[in-house]
Amino acid sequence: MKNIYTILALFITMSLSAQELPSRIGLKAGYPNGLGLNAEYVTPYLKGKLAPNVEASVYPIPESIFTQRRGTITYLQGGFNYYFFKPGDGLYSNLSYGYLKGKGEGDNIRAEKPNANGEYLKGTGYLDESNHSLNFKVGNKFGNKYYFKPELGYAFNKLEKDHAIDVRFADGSSETQYESIPGVFTKGILVGFGAGIAF
């Protein structure tokens, strides 16, 4: 019976040492997450090197005098960090699932073709698109209680260059138009910088 207690005590000690300040929460900026929250928990598994993490951001695109467009971009990500050399610290890799959703509308969008009277109507355009991706990243955690983490990675399901806009006109007609995303955003490159506190 003593052997069981000894083994149990040893396991608890190892778990606690592996989980020194195991909970982390902070802010993260980059692409595609924009600016959002990041949370991570270092488990005792794989000698304290396995850490599930999540990210979430929701940010509005306000209407301006230049664009007359408005909307919301949402990004969610969940996955695991694996620390190569130290429990919960230093160089790590990340495997995760990402979900990016864009929803918005814009005014005074001109029709691409004239109507029966030869007029080019103007209507309201609606965007509602999402992207699911498997992501691989590498990063480095610096610091202990207060930390920062730069990351660089790749999304295997890249954004499409063109996205569809459903344009609806006052006479009840509609058409689908396509707008292009700048190429730098459709390469699958992921970049991020996080900072936070561990406890």
mmCIF file of C-alpha atoms in Angstrom:
data_model
loop_
_atom_site.group_PDB
_atom_site.id
_atom_site.type_symbol
_atom_site.label_atom_id
_atom_site.label_comp_id
_atom_site.label_asym_id
_atom_site.label_seq_id
_atom_site.Cartn_x
_atom_site.Cartn_y
_atom_site.Cartn_z
ATOM 1 C CA MET A 1 0.000 0.000 0.000
ATOM 2 C CA LYS A 2 2.886 2.333 0.756
ATOM 3 C CA ASN A 3 4.198 1.777 -2.756
ATOM 4 C CA ILE A 4 0.897 2.989 -4.228
ATOM 5 C CA TYR A 5 1.006 6.174 -2.132
ATOM 6 C CA THR A 6 4.636 6.751 -3.094
ATOM 7 C CA ILE A 7 3.891 6.371 -6.803
ATOM 8 C CA LEU A 8 0.823 8.626 -6.495
ATOM 9 C CA ALA A 9 2.815 11.297 -4.649
ATOM 10 C CA LEU A 10 5.550 11.128 -7.270
ATOM 11 C CA PHE A 11 3.017 11.519 -10.096
ATOM 12 C CA ILE A 12 1.357 14.523 -8.406
ATOM 13 C CA THR A 13 4.759 16.150 -7.836
ATOM 14 C CA MET A 14 5.717 15.642 -11.475
ATOM 15 C CA SER A 15 2.369 17.025 -12.635
ATOM 16 C CA LEU A 16 2.680 20.122 -10.473
ATOM 17 C CA SER A 17 6.221 20.826 -11.625
ATOM 18 C CA ALA A 18 5.170 20.370 -15.235
ATOM 19 C CA GLN A 19 2.254 22.732 -14.708
ATOM 20 C CA GLU A 20 4.084 25.631 -13.070
ATOM 21 C CA LEU A 21 1.902 28.589 -14.096
ATOM 22 C CA PRO A 22 0.048 26.307 -16.530
ATOM 23 C CA SER A 23 -2.844 28.661 -17.358
ATOM 24 C CA ARG A 24 -2.207 31.516 -19.756
ATOM 25 C CA ILE A 25 -4.524 34.181 -21.093
ATOM 26 C CA GLY A 26 -3.692 37.141 -23.244
ATOM 27 C CA LEU A 27 -4.195 39.220 -26.348
ATOM 28 C CA LYS A 28 -3.086 38.197 -29.806
ATOM 29 C CA ALA A 29 -2.764 40.284 -32.957
ATOM 30 C CA GLY A 30 -2.067 39.136 -36.490
ATOM 31 C CA TYR A 31 -3.648 37.578 -39.536
ATOM 32 C CA PRO A 32 -6.301 36.208 -39.848
ATOM 33 C CA ASN A 33 -7.306 36.769 -36.229
ATOM 34 C CA GLY A 34 -7.003 40.565 -36.254
ATOM 35 C CA LEU A 35 -6.995 41.333 -32.533
ATOM 36 C CA GLY A 36 -8.514 38.877 -30.078
ATOM 37 C CA LEU A 37 -8.175 36.733 -26.984
ATOM 38 C CA ASN A 38 -5.930 33.696 -26.615
ATOM 39 C CA ALA A 39 -5.966 31.070 -23.855
ATOM 40 C CA GLU A 40 -3.730 28.063 -23.218
ATOM 41 C CA TYR A 41 -3.385 25.363 -20.576
ATOM 42 C CA VAL A 42 -0.220 23.309 -20.170
ATOM 43 C CA THR A 43 -1.162 19.734 -19.282
ATOM 44 C CA PRO A 44 1.112 17.200 -17.523
ATOM 45 C CA TYR A 45 0.969 15.003 -20.623
ATOM 46 C CA LEU A 46 4.082 14.327 -22.708
ATOM 47 C CA LYS A 47 6.196 15.612 -19.802
ATOM 48 C CA GLY A 48 4.369 18.924 -19.649
ATOM 49 C CA LYS A 49 4.890 19.716 -23.319
ATOM 50 C CA LEU A 50 1.310 19.370 -24.580
ATOM 51 C CA ALA A 51 -0.923 22.439 -24.265
ATOM 52 C CA PRO A 52 -4.403 22.900 -25.770
ATOM 53 C CA ASN A 53 -5.139 26.452 -26.806
ATOM 54 C CA VAL A 54 -8.015 28.515 -28.203
ATOM 55 C CA GLU A 55 -8.326 31.884 -29.919
ATOM 56 C CA ALA A 56 -11.351 34.064 -30.554
ATOM 57 C CA SER A 57 -11.894 37.443 -32.125
ATOM 58 C CA VAL A 58 -14.897 39.366 -33.381
ATOM 59 C CA TYR A 59 -14.353 42.772 -34.862
ATOM 60 C CA PRO A 60 -16.684 45.102 -36.722
ATOM 61 C CA ILE A 61 -15.994 46.880 -39.989
ATOM 62 C CA PRO A 62 -17.622 50.274 -39.454
ATOM 63 C CA GLU A 63 -19.177 52.207 -42.300
ATOM 64 C CA SER A 64 -17.099 55.174 -43.457
ATOM 65 C CA ILE A 65 -17.626 58.100 -45.796
ATOM 66 C CA PHE A 66 -15.328 56.352 -48.273
ATOM 67 C CA THR A 67 -16.800 52.852 -48.544
ATOM 68 C CA GLN A 68 -20.459 52.832 -47.408
ATOM 69 C CA ARG A 69 -19.821 49.241 -46.309
ATOM 70 C CA ARG A 70 -20.151 47.617 -42.923
ATOM 71 C CA GLY A 71 -19.874 44.154 -41.449
ATOM 72 C CA THR A 72 -18.253 41.798 -38.988
ATOM 73 C CA ILE A 73 -15.334 39.405 -39.213
ATOM 74 C CA THR A 74 -15.221 36.482 -36.779
ATOM 75 C CA TYR A 75 -12.267 34.160 -36.200
ATOM 76 C CA LEU A 76 -12.183 31.061 -33.983
ATOM 77 C CA GLN A 77 -9.328 28.615 -33.567
ATOM 78 C CA GLY A 78 -8.726 25.558 -31.415
ATOM 79 C CA GLY A 79 -5.771 23.208 -31.283
ATOM 80 C CA PHE A 80 -2.651 22.063 -29.462
ATOM 81 C CA ASN A 81 0.791 23.493 -28.839
ATOM 82 C CA TYR A 82 3.688 21.090 -28.433
ATOM 83 C CA TYR A 83 6.772 22.514 -26.681
ATOM 84 C CA PHE A 84 9.930 20.933 -28.034
ATOM 85 C CA PHE A 85 12.494 21.415 -25.277
ATOM 86 C CA LYS A 86 10.947 22.736 -22.030
ATOM 87 C CA PRO A 87 7.565 22.100 -20.394
ATOM 88 C CA GLY A 88 5.297 24.939 -21.514
ATOM 89 C CA ASP A 89 8.127 27.223 -22.575
ATOM 90 C CA GLY A 90 10.349 28.086 -25.502
ATOM 91 C CA LEU A 91 10.037 26.809 -29.063
ATOM 92 C CA TYR A 92 6.744 25.078 -29.961
ATOM 93 C CA SER A 93 4.636 23.889 -32.868
ATOM 94 C CA ASN A 94 0.883 24.314 -33.192
ATOM 95 C CA LEU A 95 -1.668 22.183 -35.002
ATOM 96 C CA SER A 96 -5.122 23.724 -35.064
ATOM 97 C CA TYR A 97 -8.466 24.137 -36.781
ATOM 98 C CA GLY A 98 -9.469 27.647 -37.811
ATOM 99 C CA TYR A 99 -12.828 29.133 -38.737
ATOM 100 C CA LEU A 100 -13.018 32.545 -40.412
ATOM 101 C CA LYS A 101 -16.377 34.161 -41.238
ATOM 102 C CA GLY A 102 -17.104 37.428 -42.975
ATOM 103 C CA LYS A 103 -20.558 38.960 -43.028
ATOM 104 C CA GLY A 104 -21.450 42.403 -44.285
ATOM 105 C CA GLU A 105 -23.353 44.664 -46.616
ATOM 106 C CA GLY A 106 -22.740 47.706 -48.764
ATOM 107 C CA ASP A 107 -24.843 50.402 -50.390
ATOM 108 C CA ASN A 108 -24.911 51.966 -53.865
ATOM 109 C CA ILE A 109 -23.446 48.981 -55.686
ATOM 110 C CA ARG A 110 -23.889 49.464 -59.422
ATOM 111 C CA ALA A 111 -25.326 46.663 -61.557
ATOM 112 C CA GLU A 112 -22.946 45.069 -64.023
ATOM 113 C CA LYS A 113 -25.615 44.854 -66.736
ATOM 114 C CA PRO A 114 -28.357 47.345 -67.691
ATOM 115 C CA ASN A 115 -32.025 46.526 -67.182
ATOM 116 C CA ALA A 116 -34.663 46.449 -69.946
ATOM 117 C CA ASN A 117 -34.722 50.263 -70.012
ATOM 118 C CA GLY A 118 -30.953 50.477 -70.440
ATOM 119 C CA GLU A 119 -30.446 51.733 -66.872
ATOM 120 C CA TYR A 120 -27.720 50.599 -64.509
ATOM 121 C CA LEU A 121 -29.470 50.197 -61.184
ATOM 122 C CA LYS A 122 -27.810 50.605 -57.825
ATOM 123 C CA GLY A 123 -28.555 48.196 -55.008
ATOM 124 C CA THR A 124 -27.414 46.752 -51.716
ATOM 125 C CA GLY A 125 -24.814 44.017 -51.665
ATOM 126 C CA TYR A 126 -24.647 41.232 -49.088
ATOM 127 C CA LEU A 127 -21.615 39.135 -48.217
ATOM 128 C CA ASP A 128 -21.832 35.930 -46.163
ATOM 129 C CA GLU A 129 -18.814 33.658 -46.548
ATOM 130 C CA SER A 130 -16.719 31.418 -44.318
ATOM 131 C CA ASN A 131 -13.491 29.450 -44.498
ATOM 132 C CA HIS A 132 -12.424 26.336 -42.581
ATOM 133 C CA SER A 133 -8.726 25.503 -42.422
ATOM 134 C CA LEU A 134 -6.190 23.150 -40.905
ATOM 135 C CA ASN A 135 -3.295 25.242 -39.613
ATOM 136 C CA PHE A 136 0.308 24.496 -38.767
ATOM 137 C CA LYS A 137 2.425 27.087 -36.955
ATOM 138 C CA VAL A 138 5.700 27.433 -35.113
ATOM 139 C CA GLY A 139 6.324 29.932 -32.357
ATOM 140 C CA ASN A 140 8.393 30.776 -29.336
ATOM 141 C CA LYS A 141 7.212 31.670 -25.843
ATOM 142 C CA PHE A 142 9.391 34.147 -23.956
ATOM 143 C CA GLY A 143 8.869 34.958 -20.291
ATOM 144 C CA ASN A 144 7.222 33.262 -17.340
ATOM 145 C CA LYS A 145 4.449 35.066 -15.475
ATOM 146 C CA TYR A 146 4.351 37.747 -18.152
ATOM 147 C CA TYR A 147 5.099 36.447 -21.605
ATOM 148 C CA PHE A 148 5.007 37.167 -25.314
ATOM 149 C CA LYS A 149 4.815 34.757 -28.247
ATOM 150 C CA PRO A 150 5.579 35.430 -31.923
ATOM 151 C CA GLU A 151 4.186 32.874 -34.416
ATOM 152 C CA LEU A 152 4.433 32.087 -38.107
ATOM 153 C CA GLY A 153 2.496 29.410 -39.958
ATOM 154 C CA TYR A 154 0.473 28.189 -42.910
ATOM 155 C CA ALA A 155 -3.245 27.479 -43.476
ATOM 156 C CA PHE A 156 -3.722 24.428 -45.690
ATOM 157 C CA ASN A 157 -7.168 25.544 -46.847
ATOM 158 C CA LYS A 158 -6.424 29.013 -48.177
ATOM 159 C CA LEU A 159 -8.954 31.777 -48.753
ATOM 160 C CA GLU A 160 -10.398 32.022 -52.230
ATOM 161 C CA LYS A 161 -9.187 35.056 -54.134
ATOM 162 C CA ASP A 162 -12.712 36.045 -55.217
ATOM 163 C CA HIS A 163 -15.749 36.181 -52.963
ATOM 164 C CA ALA A 164 -19.401 36.421 -54.006
ATOM 165 C CA ILE A 165 -21.639 39.385 -53.240
ATOM 166 C CA ASP A 166 -25.402 39.060 -53.646
ATOM 167 C CA VAL A 167 -26.617 42.418 -54.973
ATOM 168 C CA ARG A 168 -30.340 43.164 -54.626
ATOM 169 C CA PHE A 169 -32.127 46.028 -56.348
ATOM 170 C CA ALA A 170 -35.270 47.998 -55.526
ATOM 171 C CA ASP A 171 -37.215 46.500 -58.454
ATOM 172 C CA GLY A 172 -36.828 43.003 -56.962
ATOM 173 C CA SER A 173 -34.071 41.844 -59.310
ATOM 174 C CA SER A 174 -30.663 40.661 -58.143
ATOM 175 C CA GLU A 175 -27.284 39.567 -59.439
ATOM 176 C CA THR A 176 -24.099 38.010 -58.118
ATOM 177 C CA GLN A 177 -20.924 40.041 -58.330
ATOM 178 C CA TYR A 178 -17.398 39.044 -57.354
ATOM 179 C CA GLU A 179 -14.761 41.050 -55.563
ATOM 180 C CA SER A 180 -11.123 40.101 -55.187
ATOM 181 C CA ILE A 181 -9.198 39.900 -51.925
ATOM 182 C CA PRO A 182 -5.652 41.306 -52.143
ATOM 183 C CA GLY A 183 -3.243 38.459 -52.959
ATOM 184 C CA VAL A 184 -1.269 38.857 -49.737
ATOM 185 C CA PHE A 185 -4.322 37.553 -47.822
ATOM 186 C CA THR A 186 -4.859 34.482 -50.018
ATOM 187 C CA LYS A 187 -1.402 32.894 -49.745
ATOM 188 C CA GLY A 188 -2.260 30.860 -46.637
ATOM 189 C CA ILE A 189 0.382 32.642 -44.560
ATOM 190 C CA LEU A 190 -0.440 33.009 -40.854
ATOM 191 C CA VAL A 191 1.331 35.476 -38.614
ATOM 192 C CA GLY A 192 0.670 36.427 -35.011
ATOM 193 C CA PHE A 193 2.072 38.082 -31.925
ATOM 194 C CA GLY A 194 0.646 37.389 -28.488
ATOM 195 C CA ALA A 195 1.265 38.731 -25.011
ATOM 196 C CA GLY A 196 -0.348 37.837 -21.715
ATOM 197 C CA ILE A 197 -0.139 36.604 -18.160
ATOM 198 C CA ALA A 198 0.331 33.097 -16.748
ATOM 199 C CA PHE A 199 -1.075 31.866 -13.444
#
